[in-house]
Coordinates of C-alpha atoms in Angstrom, one line a residue:
Chain A
M1 CA 6.0 19.2 -13.9
K2 CA 3.3 21.0 -15.9
C3 CA 0.5 23.1 -14.5
P4 CA -2.7 21.0 -14.6
A5 CA -4.7 24.1 -15.7
C6 CA -2.4 25.9 -18.2
R7 CA 0.0 23.0 -19.1
V8 CA 3.1 25.2 -18.9
P9 CA 6.1 24.2 -16.8
M10 CA 5.8 25.1 -13.1
Y11 CA 8.5 26.5 -10.9
V12 CA 9.2 25.5 -7.3
A13 CA 9.3 27.6 -4.1
E14 CA 10.9 26.2 -1.0
Y15 CA 10.4 27.7 2.5
Q16 CA 11.3 26.1 5.8
Q17 CA 12.4 23.0 3.8
I18 CA 8.9 22.5 2.4
E19 CA 8.3 22.8 -1.4
L20 CA 5.3 23.9 -3.4
D21 CA 5.0 23.9 -7.2
L22 CA 3.7 27.1 -8.6
C23 CA 2.3 28.1 -12.0
G24 CA 3.8 31.4 -13.2
R25 CA 0.7 32.0 -15.4
C26 CA -2.4 31.2 -13.3
A27 CA -0.8 31.4 -9.8
G28 CA -2.2 27.9 -9.0
V29 CA -0.4 25.8 -6.4
W30 CA 0.4 22.1 -6.4
F31 CA 0.8 20.6 -2.9
D32 CA 2.6 17.3 -3.3
S33 CA 1.6 14.5 -1.0
G34 CA 5.3 13.9 -0.1
E35 CA 5.5 17.6 1.1
L36 CA 2.2 17.2 2.9
A37 CA 3.6 14.2 4.7
L38 CA 6.6 16.2 5.7
L39 CA 4.3 18.8 7.3
L40 CA 1.8 16.4 8.8
G41 CA 3.3 13.0 9.5
D42 CA 0.5 10.5 9.8
Q43 CA -2.3 13.1 9.9
R44 CA -5.0 13.1 7.2
P45 CA -4.2 16.0 4.9
L46 CA -7.8 17.1 4.1
D47 CA -11.2 16.8 5.4
A48 CA -13.3 17.2 2.3
A49 CA -16.5 16.2 0.6
A50 CA -16.8 15.1 -3.0
A51 CA -18.4 17.8 -5.1
L52 CA -20.6 17.9 -8.1
T53 CA -19.5 20.7 -10.4
D54 CA -19.1 21.6 -14.0
E55 CA -15.6 23.0 -13.5
A56 CA -13.3 21.4 -16.0
T57 CA -11.7 18.1 -14.9
R58 CA -7.9 18.4 -14.5
S59 CA -5.4 15.6 -14.7
C60 CA -2.9 15.0 -12.0
P61 CA 0.4 16.5 -13.0
L62 CA 2.3 13.4 -11.8
C63 CA 0.2 10.4 -12.7
D64 CA -2.1 12.0 -15.3
K65 CA -5.2 10.4 -13.7
P66 CA -8.3 12.7 -13.7
M67 CA -8.4 14.5 -10.3
A68 CA -11.5 14.5 -8.1
K69 CA -13.2 17.8 -7.2
V70 CA -13.6 18.2 -3.5
N71 CA -15.3 21.1 -1.6
I72 CA -13.4 22.7 1.2
G73 CA -13.5 26.1 2.9
P74 CA -16.2 28.0 4.8
G75 CA -19.5 26.6 3.7
R76 CA -17.6 24.2 1.5
R77 CA -17.9 26.5 -1.4
V78 CA -14.3 26.3 -2.6
L79 CA -13.2 23.6 -5.1
V80 CA -9.9 21.8 -4.8
D81 CA -8.6 19.1 -7.0
R82 CA -7.4 15.9 -5.4
C83 CA -5.4 13.1 -7.2
P84 CA -7.3 9.8 -6.8
R85 CA -3.9 8.0 -6.4
G86 CA -2.9 10.3 -3.6
C87 CA -0.1 12.2 -5.5
G88 CA -1.3 15.6 -4.1
L89 CA -3.7 18.5 -4.1
W90 CA -4.2 21.3 -6.6
F91 CA -5.4 24.8 -5.5
D92 CA -6.4 27.4 -8.1
G93 CA -4.8 30.8 -7.7
A94 CA -7.9 32.3 -6.3
E95 CA -8.4 29.5 -3.9
V96 CA -4.9 29.9 -2.4
A97 CA -5.5 33.7 -2.0
A98 CA -8.8 33.1 -0.2
L99 CA -7.3 30.4 2.0
A100 CA -4.3 32.5 2.9
A101 CA -6.5 35.5 3.8
D102 CA -8.6 33.4 6.3
L103 CA -7.4 33.0 9.8
D104 CA -9.6 30.0 10.6
A105 CA -7.9 26.7 9.6
A106 CA -10.8 24.6 11.0
A107 CA -13.3 26.2 8.7
W108 CA -11.3 25.0 5.7
G109 CA -11.1 21.4 6.9
L110 CA -7.3 21.6 6.6
P111 CA -4.9 20.7 9.4
A112 CA -3.5 23.7 11.1
A113 CA 0.0 22.9 9.9
V114 CA -1.0 23.0 6.2
H115 CA -3.1 26.2 6.7
G116 CA -0.3 27.8 8.6
F117 CA 2.3 27.0 6.0
I118 CA 0.1 28.4 3.2
R119 CA -0.3 31.6 5.2
E120 CA 3.5 31.7 5.7
M121 CA 4.1 31.2 2.0
F122 CA 1.5 33.7 0.8
P123 CA 1.6 36.5 3.4
A124 CA 1.2 39.2 0.8
K125 CA -2.2 37.8 -0.1
G126 CA -2.9 37.0 3.6
G127 CA -2.8 40.7 4.5
K128 CA 0.1 40.3 6.9
Chain B
M1 CA 26.7 -18.0 4.1
W2 CA 28.7 -20.4 2.0
E3 CA 26.0 -23.0 1.8
Q4 CA 23.6 -20.5 0.5
I5 CA 26.1 -19.1 -2.0
A6 CA 26.9 -22.5 -3.3
A7 CA 23.1 -23.3 -3.6
N8 CA 22.6 -20.1 -5.5
R9 CA 25.4 -20.9 -7.9
R10 CA 23.9 -24.4 -8.5
K11 CA 20.5 -22.8 -9.0
S12 CA 22.0 -20.2 -11.4
I13 CA 23.4 -23.0 -13.5
L14 CA 20.2 -25.0 -13.3
L15 CA 18.2 -22.0 -14.3
V16 CA 20.3 -21.3 -17.3
M17 CA 20.2 -24.9 -18.4
S18 CA 16.4 -25.3 -17.8
S19 CA 15.7 -22.1 -19.6
A20 CA 17.8 -23.5 -22.5
L21 CA 15.7 -26.6 -22.5
L22 CA 12.4 -24.6 -22.3
L23 CA 13.6 -22.3 -25.1
G24 CA 14.7 -25.3 -27.1
V25 CA 11.3 -27.0 -26.8
L26 CA 9.6 -23.7 -27.5
G27 CA 11.8 -23.2 -30.6
W28 CA 11.0 -26.7 -31.8
A29 CA 7.3 -26.0 -31.4
L30 CA 7.5 -22.7 -33.2
G31 CA 9.6 -24.3 -36.0
V32 CA 7.2 -27.2 -36.6
N33 CA 4.3 -24.9 -36.5
F34 CA 5.7 -22.4 -39.0
M35 CA 7.9 -24.5 -41.2
G36 CA 6.2 -27.9 -41.1
R37 CA 7.6 -31.2 -39.9
N38 CA 11.2 -30.5 -40.8
G39 CA 11.2 -27.1 -39.1
G40 CA 11.8 -28.7 -35.7
V41 CA 15.6 -28.7 -35.9
P42 CA 16.1 -25.2 -37.4
G43 CA 13.6 -24.0 -34.7
V44 CA 15.7 -25.5 -31.9
M45 CA 18.8 -24.0 -33.5
M46 CA 17.2 -20.6 -33.6
A47 CA 16.0 -20.8 -30.1
L48 CA 19.5 -21.8 -28.9
V49 CA 21.0 -18.8 -30.6
V50 CA 18.4 -16.7 -28.8
W51 CA 19.3 -18.4 -25.6
L52 CA 23.0 -17.8 -26.1
V53 CA 22.5 -14.1 -26.9
M54 CA 20.2 -13.7 -23.9
T55 CA 22.6 -15.5 -21.5
L56 CA 25.6 -13.4 -22.7
T57 CA 23.5 -10.3 -22.5
A58 CA 22.4 -11.2 -18.9
W59 CA 25.9 -11.8 -17.9
Y60 CA 27.5 -8.8 -19.4
Q61 CA 24.8 -6.2 -19.6
G62 CA 22.0 -7.5 -17.3
D63 CA 22.7 -5.1 -14.5
N64 CA 22.7 -2.1 -16.8
I65 CA 19.5 -3.3 -18.4
M66 CA 17.8 -3.7 -15.0
L67 CA 19.0 -0.2 -13.9
S68 CA 18.0 1.5 -17.0
V69 CA 14.6 -0.2 -17.2
A70 CA 14.0 1.0 -13.6
G71 CA 15.2 4.6 -14.6
A72 CA 18.0 4.6 -12.0
H73 CA 20.6 7.4 -11.9
R74 CA 24.1 7.0 -10.5
V75 CA 24.8 9.3 -7.5
Q76 CA 28.1 10.3 -5.8
K77 CA 28.8 10.8 -2.1
E78 CA 28.4 14.6 -2.3
D79 CA 24.9 14.2 -3.8
L80 CA 23.4 12.1 -1.0
P81 CA 25.9 11.9 1.9
Q82 CA 23.5 10.1 4.3
L83 CA 22.6 7.3 1.8
F84 CA 26.3 6.9 1.1
N85 CA 27.2 6.6 4.7
V86 CA 24.6 4.0 5.3
V87 CA 25.8 2.0 2.2
E88 CA 29.4 2.3 3.4
E89 CA 28.5 1.0 6.8
M90 CA 26.5 -1.9 5.5
T91 CA 29.3 -2.8 3.0
L92 CA 31.5 -3.3 6.0
A93 CA 28.9 -5.1 8.1
A94 CA 28.1 -7.5 5.2
G95 CA 31.8 -8.0 4.6
L96 CA 31.6 -7.2 0.9
P97 CA 34.9 -6.8 -1.0
K98 CA 33.8 -3.5 -2.6
M99 CA 31.1 -0.8 -2.0
P100 CA 28.3 -1.2 -4.5
A101 CA 27.6 1.6 -6.9
V102 CA 24.7 3.7 -5.6
Y103 CA 21.7 4.6 -7.8
V104 CA 18.6 6.7 -7.2
I105 CA 15.2 6.4 -9.0
D106 CA 13.1 9.5 -9.1
D107 CA 9.8 7.9 -8.0
P108 CA 7.6 8.8 -5.0
A109 CA 6.8 5.1 -4.3
P110 CA 9.3 3.8 -1.7
N111 CA 11.2 0.7 -2.9
A112 CA 14.7 -0.6 -3.4
F113 CA 16.7 -3.3 -5.2
A114 CA 20.2 -4.6 -5.8
T115 CA 21.6 -6.0 -9.0
G116 CA 24.9 -7.0 -10.6
R117 CA 27.0 -10.0 -11.7
R118 CA 29.0 -10.4 -8.5
A119 CA 29.8 -8.6 -5.3
E120 CA 32.7 -6.7 -6.9
N121 CA 30.6 -4.8 -9.3
A122 CA 27.1 -4.8 -7.7
A123 CA 24.8 -1.8 -7.6
I124 CA 22.1 -0.8 -5.2
A125 CA 19.2 1.4 -6.2
V126 CA 16.6 3.1 -4.0
T127 CA 13.7 5.4 -5.0
S128 CA 13.5 9.0 -4.0
G129 CA 10.3 8.1 -2.2
L130 CA 12.2 5.6 0.0
L131 CA 14.7 8.3 1.0
R132 CA 11.9 10.7 1.8
T133 CA 9.8 8.2 3.8
L134 CA 12.3 6.3 5.9
D135 CA 14.4 7.4 8.9
R136 CA 18.0 6.4 9.2
D137 CA 17.4 3.1 11.1
E138 CA 14.8 2.1 8.5
L139 CA 17.0 3.0 5.6
Q140 CA 19.8 1.1 7.2
G141 CA 17.5 -2.0 7.5
V142 CA 16.6 -1.8 3.8
V143 CA 20.2 -1.3 2.6
A144 CA 21.3 -4.2 4.8
H145 CA 18.6 -6.4 3.2
E146 CA 19.9 -5.5 -0.2
M147 CA 23.5 -6.1 0.9
A148 CA 22.5 -9.6 1.9
H149 CA 21.1 -10.2 -1.6
I150 CA 24.5 -9.1 -3.0
R151 CA 26.5 -11.2 -0.6
N152 CA 24.4 -14.3 -1.0
K153 CA 24.7 -14.0 -4.8
D154 CA 21.0 -13.6 -5.1
I155 CA 21.6 -10.8 -7.5
Q156 CA 23.3 -13.0 -10.1
L157 CA 20.5 -15.5 -10.0
M158 CA 17.8 -12.8 -10.2
L159 CA 19.7 -11.3 -13.2
F160 CA 19.6 -14.5 -15.2
A161 CA 16.1 -15.2 -14.1
G162 CA 14.9 -11.7 -15.1
V163 CA 16.5 -11.6 -18.5
L164 CA 15.7 -15.2 -19.4
A165 CA 12.1 -14.9 -18.2
G166 CA 11.9 -11.8 -20.4
A167 CA 13.3 -13.7 -23.4
I168 CA 10.8 -16.6 -23.1
V169 CA 7.9 -14.2 -22.7
I170 CA 9.0 -12.3 -25.8
L171 CA 9.4 -15.4 -27.9
A172 CA 6.2 -17.0 -26.9
E173 CA 4.2 -13.8 -27.4
G174 CA 5.8 -13.4 -30.8
G175 CA 4.9 -17.0 -31.7
L176 CA 1.3 -16.6 -30.6
R177 CA 0.9 -13.3 -32.4
G178 CA 2.4 -14.9 -35.6
M179 CA -0.3 -17.6 -35.4
W180 CA -3.0 -15.2 -34.7
L181 CA -2.1 -13.3 -37.9
G182 CA -2.2 -16.5 -39.9
G183 CA 1.6 -17.0 -40.3
G184 CA 1.5 -20.5 -38.9
R185 CA 0.6 -23.6 -40.9
S186 CA -3.1 -23.9 -40.7
R187 CA -4.3 -27.2 -39.5
S188 CA -7.0 -27.5 -42.1
R189 CA -4.4 -28.0 -44.9
R190 CA -3.0 -31.0 -43.2
E191 CA -6.3 -32.2 -41.9
G192 CA -6.7 -35.9 -41.4
G193 CA -3.0 -36.6 -41.8
S194 CA -1.8 -39.6 -40.0
D195 CA 1.5 -38.0 -39.0
G196 CA 0.0 -36.5 -35.9
S197 CA 0.8 -32.9 -36.9
G198 CA -2.6 -31.8 -35.6
I199 CA -1.5 -32.9 -32.2
V200 CA 1.9 -31.2 -32.8
A201 CA 0.2 -27.9 -33.6
I202 CA -2.0 -28.2 -30.5
L203 CA 1.1 -29.0 -28.5
A204 CA 2.9 -26.0 -29.9
V205 CA 0.0 -23.7 -28.9
V206 CA -0.1 -25.2 -25.5
L207 CA 3.6 -24.8 -25.1
M208 CA 3.5 -21.2 -26.3
I209 CA 0.9 -20.5 -23.7
L210 CA 2.6 -22.5 -21.0
A211 CA 6.2 -21.3 -21.5
P212 CA 5.8 -17.8 -20.1
I213 CA 3.9 -19.2 -17.1
L214 CA 6.7 -21.8 -16.6
A215 CA 9.3 -19.0 -16.9
Q216 CA 7.4 -17.0 -14.2
L217 CA 7.1 -20.1 -12.0
I218 CA 10.9 -20.7 -12.2
Y219 CA 11.3 -17.0 -11.3
F220 CA 8.9 -17.3 -8.3
A221 CA 10.6 -20.4 -7.1
V222 CA 13.9 -18.7 -6.8
S223 CA 12.8 -15.5 -5.2
R224 CA 10.6 -16.3 -2.2
K225 CA 12.9 -18.0 0.3
R226 CA 15.7 -15.7 -0.4
E227 CA 13.6 -12.8 0.8
Y228 CA 13.5 -14.4 4.3
L229 CA 17.2 -15.1 4.2
A230 CA 18.0 -11.5 3.2
D231 CA 15.8 -10.3 6.0
A232 CA 17.7 -12.5 8.4
S233 CA 21.1 -11.5 7.2
G234 CA 20.0 -7.8 7.0
A235 CA 18.8 -7.9 10.6
S236 CA 22.1 -9.5 11.7
F237 CA 24.1 -6.8 9.8
T238 CA 22.3 -3.9 11.7
R239 CA 21.6 -5.8 14.9
Y240 CA 18.4 -3.9 14.9
P241 CA 15.5 -5.9 13.3
E242 CA 13.0 -3.2 14.2
G243 CA 14.6 -0.9 11.6
L244 CA 13.8 -3.3 8.7
A245 CA 10.4 -4.2 10.2
S246 CA 9.3 -0.7 10.3
A247 CA 10.7 0.1 6.9
L248 CA 8.8 -2.9 5.3
E249 CA 5.6 -1.6 7.0
K250 CA 6.0 1.9 5.7
I251 CA 6.9 0.7 2.1
S252 CA 3.9 -1.6 1.9
R253 CA 1.5 1.1 3.2
A254 CA 2.6 3.8 0.8
P255 CA -0.2 4.6 -1.6
Q256 CA 2.0 5.3 -4.6
R257 CA 2.8 2.7 -7.2
L258 CA 6.2 2.4 -8.7
G259 CA 6.3 3.7 -12.3
G260 CA 9.2 1.8 -13.8
A261 CA 8.5 -1.7 -12.7
T262 CA 7.5 -4.6 -15.0
S263 CA 6.6 -8.2 -14.3
A264 CA 10.2 -9.1 -15.3
T265 CA 11.8 -6.8 -12.9
A266 CA 9.3 -6.9 -10.0
P267 CA 10.8 -9.8 -8.1
M268 CA 14.1 -7.8 -7.7
Y269 CA 12.5 -5.2 -5.4
I270 CA 12.4 -5.4 -1.6
I271 CA 8.6 -5.3 -1.8
N272 CA 6.7 -6.4 -4.9
P273 CA 6.0 -3.1 -6.7
L274 CA 3.1 -4.4 -8.8
K275 CA 0.8 -5.1 -5.9
R276 CA -1.5 -2.6 -4.3
T277 CA -1.6 -2.3 -0.6
G278 CA -4.8 -4.3 -0.3
E279 CA -3.4 -7.2 -2.2
M280 CA -0.5 -7.9 0.0
A281 CA -2.0 -11.1 1.3
A282 CA -0.2 -14.4 0.9
N283 CA -0.7 -16.5 -2.2
A284 CA 1.1 -19.4 -3.8
T285 CA 2.5 -17.6 -6.8
S286 CA 3.7 -14.5 -5.0
T287 CA 7.4 -13.6 -5.6
H288 CA 7.6 -12.1 -2.1
P289 CA 6.4 -13.6 1.2
P290 CA 3.6 -11.7 2.8
I291 CA 4.8 -8.5 4.4
D292 CA 3.0 -8.8 7.7
E293 CA 4.6 -12.2 8.1
R294 CA 8.1 -10.8 7.4
V295 CA 7.4 -8.0 9.9
R296 CA 6.1 -10.3 12.6
I297 CA 9.2 -12.5 12.3
L298 CA 11.5 -9.5 12.6
R299 CA 9.5 -8.1 15.5
S300 CA 9.5 -11.3 17.5
M301 CA 13.3 -11.7 17.3
A302 CA 14.8 -11.8 20.8
G303 CA 18.2 -10.5 19.6
G304 CA 19.8 -9.4 16.4
G305 CA 21.5 -12.6 15.3
L306 CA 20.7 -15.3 12.7
A307 CA 19.7 -17.8 15.3
D308 CA 17.2 -15.3 16.7
Y309 CA 15.7 -15.0 13.3
E310 CA 15.5 -18.7 12.8
R311 CA 13.8 -19.2 16.2
S312 CA 11.3 -16.4 15.4
Y313 CA 10.7 -17.8 11.9
R314 CA 9.8 -21.2 13.3
E315 CA 7.5 -19.6 15.8
V316 CA 5.6 -17.4 13.4
T317 CA 5.3 -19.7 10.4
R318 CA 5.0 -22.9 12.6
G319 CA 7.0 -24.6 9.9
G320 CA 10.5 -25.8 9.3
G321 CA 13.5 -23.5 9.5
V322 CA 14.8 -21.2 6.8
I323 CA 18.5 -20.7 7.6
P324 CA 21.0 -23.4 6.6
A325 CA 22.3 -25.3 9.6
S326 CA 26.0 -24.6 8.7
E327 CA 25.3 -20.9 8.8
L328 CA 23.6 -21.1 12.2
S329 CA 26.6 -22.9 13.7
S330 CA 29.0 -20.3 12.4
G331 CA 26.8 -17.5 13.7
A332 CA 29.4 -16.5 16.3
A333 CA 31.9 -15.8 13.5
A334 CA 29.4 -13.6 11.7
A335 CA 28.8 -11.7 14.9
A336 CA 32.4 -10.8 15.4
N337 CA 32.6 -8.3 12.5
Q338 CA 29.5 -6.4 13.5
P339 CA 30.2 -2.7 14.0
A340 CA 28.6 -1.3 17.1
R341 CA 25.3 0.1 16.0
E342 CA 25.3 3.0 18.4
A343 CA 28.7 4.2 17.4
S344 CA 27.8 4.4 13.7
A345 CA 24.6 6.4 14.2
G346 CA 25.5 10.0 14.0
P347 CA 23.1 12.9 14.4
A348 CA 20.2 12.0 12.1
P349 CA 19.1 14.6 9.6
S350 CA 15.4 15.3 9.7
A351 CA 13.0 14.0 7.1
R352 CA 12.8 17.4 5.6
E353 CA 16.6 17.7 5.2
N354 CA 16.5 14.2 3.6
A355 CA 13.8 15.2 1.2
R356 CA 15.6 18.4 0.1
Q357 CA 18.9 16.5 -0.4
V358 CA 17.1 14.0 -2.8
D359 CA 15.2 16.7 -4.6
D360 CA 18.3 18.9 -5.0
F361 CA 20.1 16.0 -6.7
F362 CA 17.3 15.7 -9.3
Y363 CA 16.9 19.5 -9.7
R364 CA 20.6 19.7 -10.5
K365 CA 20.4 16.8 -12.9
D366 CA 17.4 18.2 -14.7
G367 CA 19.1 21.6 -15.1
Y368 CA 16.9 23.7 -12.7
R369 CA 18.1 27.2 -11.9
K370 CA 18.3 28.0 -8.2
L371 CA 17.4 31.5 -6.9
D372 CA 17.7 32.5 -3.3
C373 CA 15.1 35.2 -2.5
A374 CA 16.0 37.8 0.2
C375 CA 12.9 36.7 2.2
G376 CA 14.3 33.2 2.9
T377 CA 12.5 31.4 0.1
T378 CA 14.4 29.4 -2.5
L379 CA 13.0 29.3 -6.0
R380 CA 13.9 26.7 -8.5
I381 CA 13.2 27.4 -12.2
P382 CA 12.9 24.6 -14.7
P383 CA 15.1 25.0 -17.9
D384 CA 11.9 25.1 -20.1
F385 CA 10.2 27.8 -18.0
A386 CA 8.2 30.0 -20.3
T387 CA 7.8 33.3 -18.6
P388 CA 10.7 35.8 -18.4
A389 CA 10.3 36.4 -14.6
A390 CA 9.3 34.4 -11.6
K391 CA 7.5 35.9 -8.6
C392 CA 8.4 34.9 -5.1
P393 CA 5.1 34.0 -3.5
R394 CA 6.2 35.1 0.0
C395 CA 7.5 38.6 -0.6
G396 CA 6.2 39.3 -4.1
T397 CA 9.7 40.1 -5.5
L398 CA 9.8 39.6 -9.2
H399 CA 13.0 37.7 -10.2
D400 CA 14.2 38.5 -13.7
L401 CA 15.2 35.3 -15.4
R402 CA 16.7 36.8 -18.6

């Protein structure tokens, strides 16, 4: 699978039997919907609002459809890409770092399990 | 299900013959259209050669074609032990002479199909999404449904139907394209002729348009009722209708669409892969009965037997029965070789373990390198990874890849 931002092959990191796809160049993270489902069961993965932005549109690394930009995070200022077909979510490197550093999952509109896993996976950036 | 098997054999023969007829008429129409009045006979001859090649191909290579079109990969027991256990159990429950070969398709959309010439060399294919989504009881229900297709010889019929429908579509499309490009005899040159060739040409066009639709109709006709029958037999193999019911629900609700499915292979799958969730409603040309009806029948079964399914089917559809009478009367015999369901269910692996087992298989197949980081994270590096080192996101360790 190729990074939707840099188009180089991504590597995979697995922790507690959950996998993330990572880009070695831009540190972006792909959270596959299959993995989100393993974390969440039937819960909705993301409470987000569609965003208007001039950030470049990225294509889903799985189905190649253009992904939608959605605002999450405190004040809804952080942009995340979401596949319209529901393949998964894409976080830019900086977004993941900000997300991992913040203790408050509710402020991000993410279920606690997802936020908790990201904090587990990126503790160095989370100041643990 | 001897009655059902005999009916399937009859239908297979009927299908092969009627497709020969359809192809013959199509060949005649193409011949007359492209070569003039005397082209009818050579056209029929050519079409019959095509028919012979397609039938032999369907018979000897159909299963391999179906599997490779679907992008299926053969797996062994050590790759996916849980799937293998379920297939082994259901082979016994269905009373098949030999365990089918097991294939996995790397696709997040959950679905499954069985194919093959006969029960001795059948294959069963499931998607990685199916293995990730279903628990053991649900997987057992799906595998049992596919085993029923194998035992009832549905797979043979579907093989012929699939390959022949494909051939007719290709021929008719080729003919139409040829006419569009001006290869056909133009009607204006023979305008006013009293030999009725204008009518022939119109007939040819109509046939070329109708043939693929007819082929699809044959295909539809053979595939609907057998889905109910496979549900009934599947439920009786597991003695646990809820497993299949819940699996059908999960499969139909999954948002992903199957990548490798075409209109020629779609009717093979346990749930039509070409329809979106919102389009699952009943309609006359559907290859599969509506999901919610299949689920309702399974859920209102009082027990796990064929007679229970029959009763439930009559109640839910308010129509006639679906299971042949001879089969219902021998229901007790079928019940005798049921393995106790509780005994076969071992400690179920979690959904996460399942997902990792499936992914591991595809990572190995695709040549990923596995690195165990000291912090408990596992990294997997693709063969075409560009950077010389990979960083563990958890502990920050830089793993040298050279």
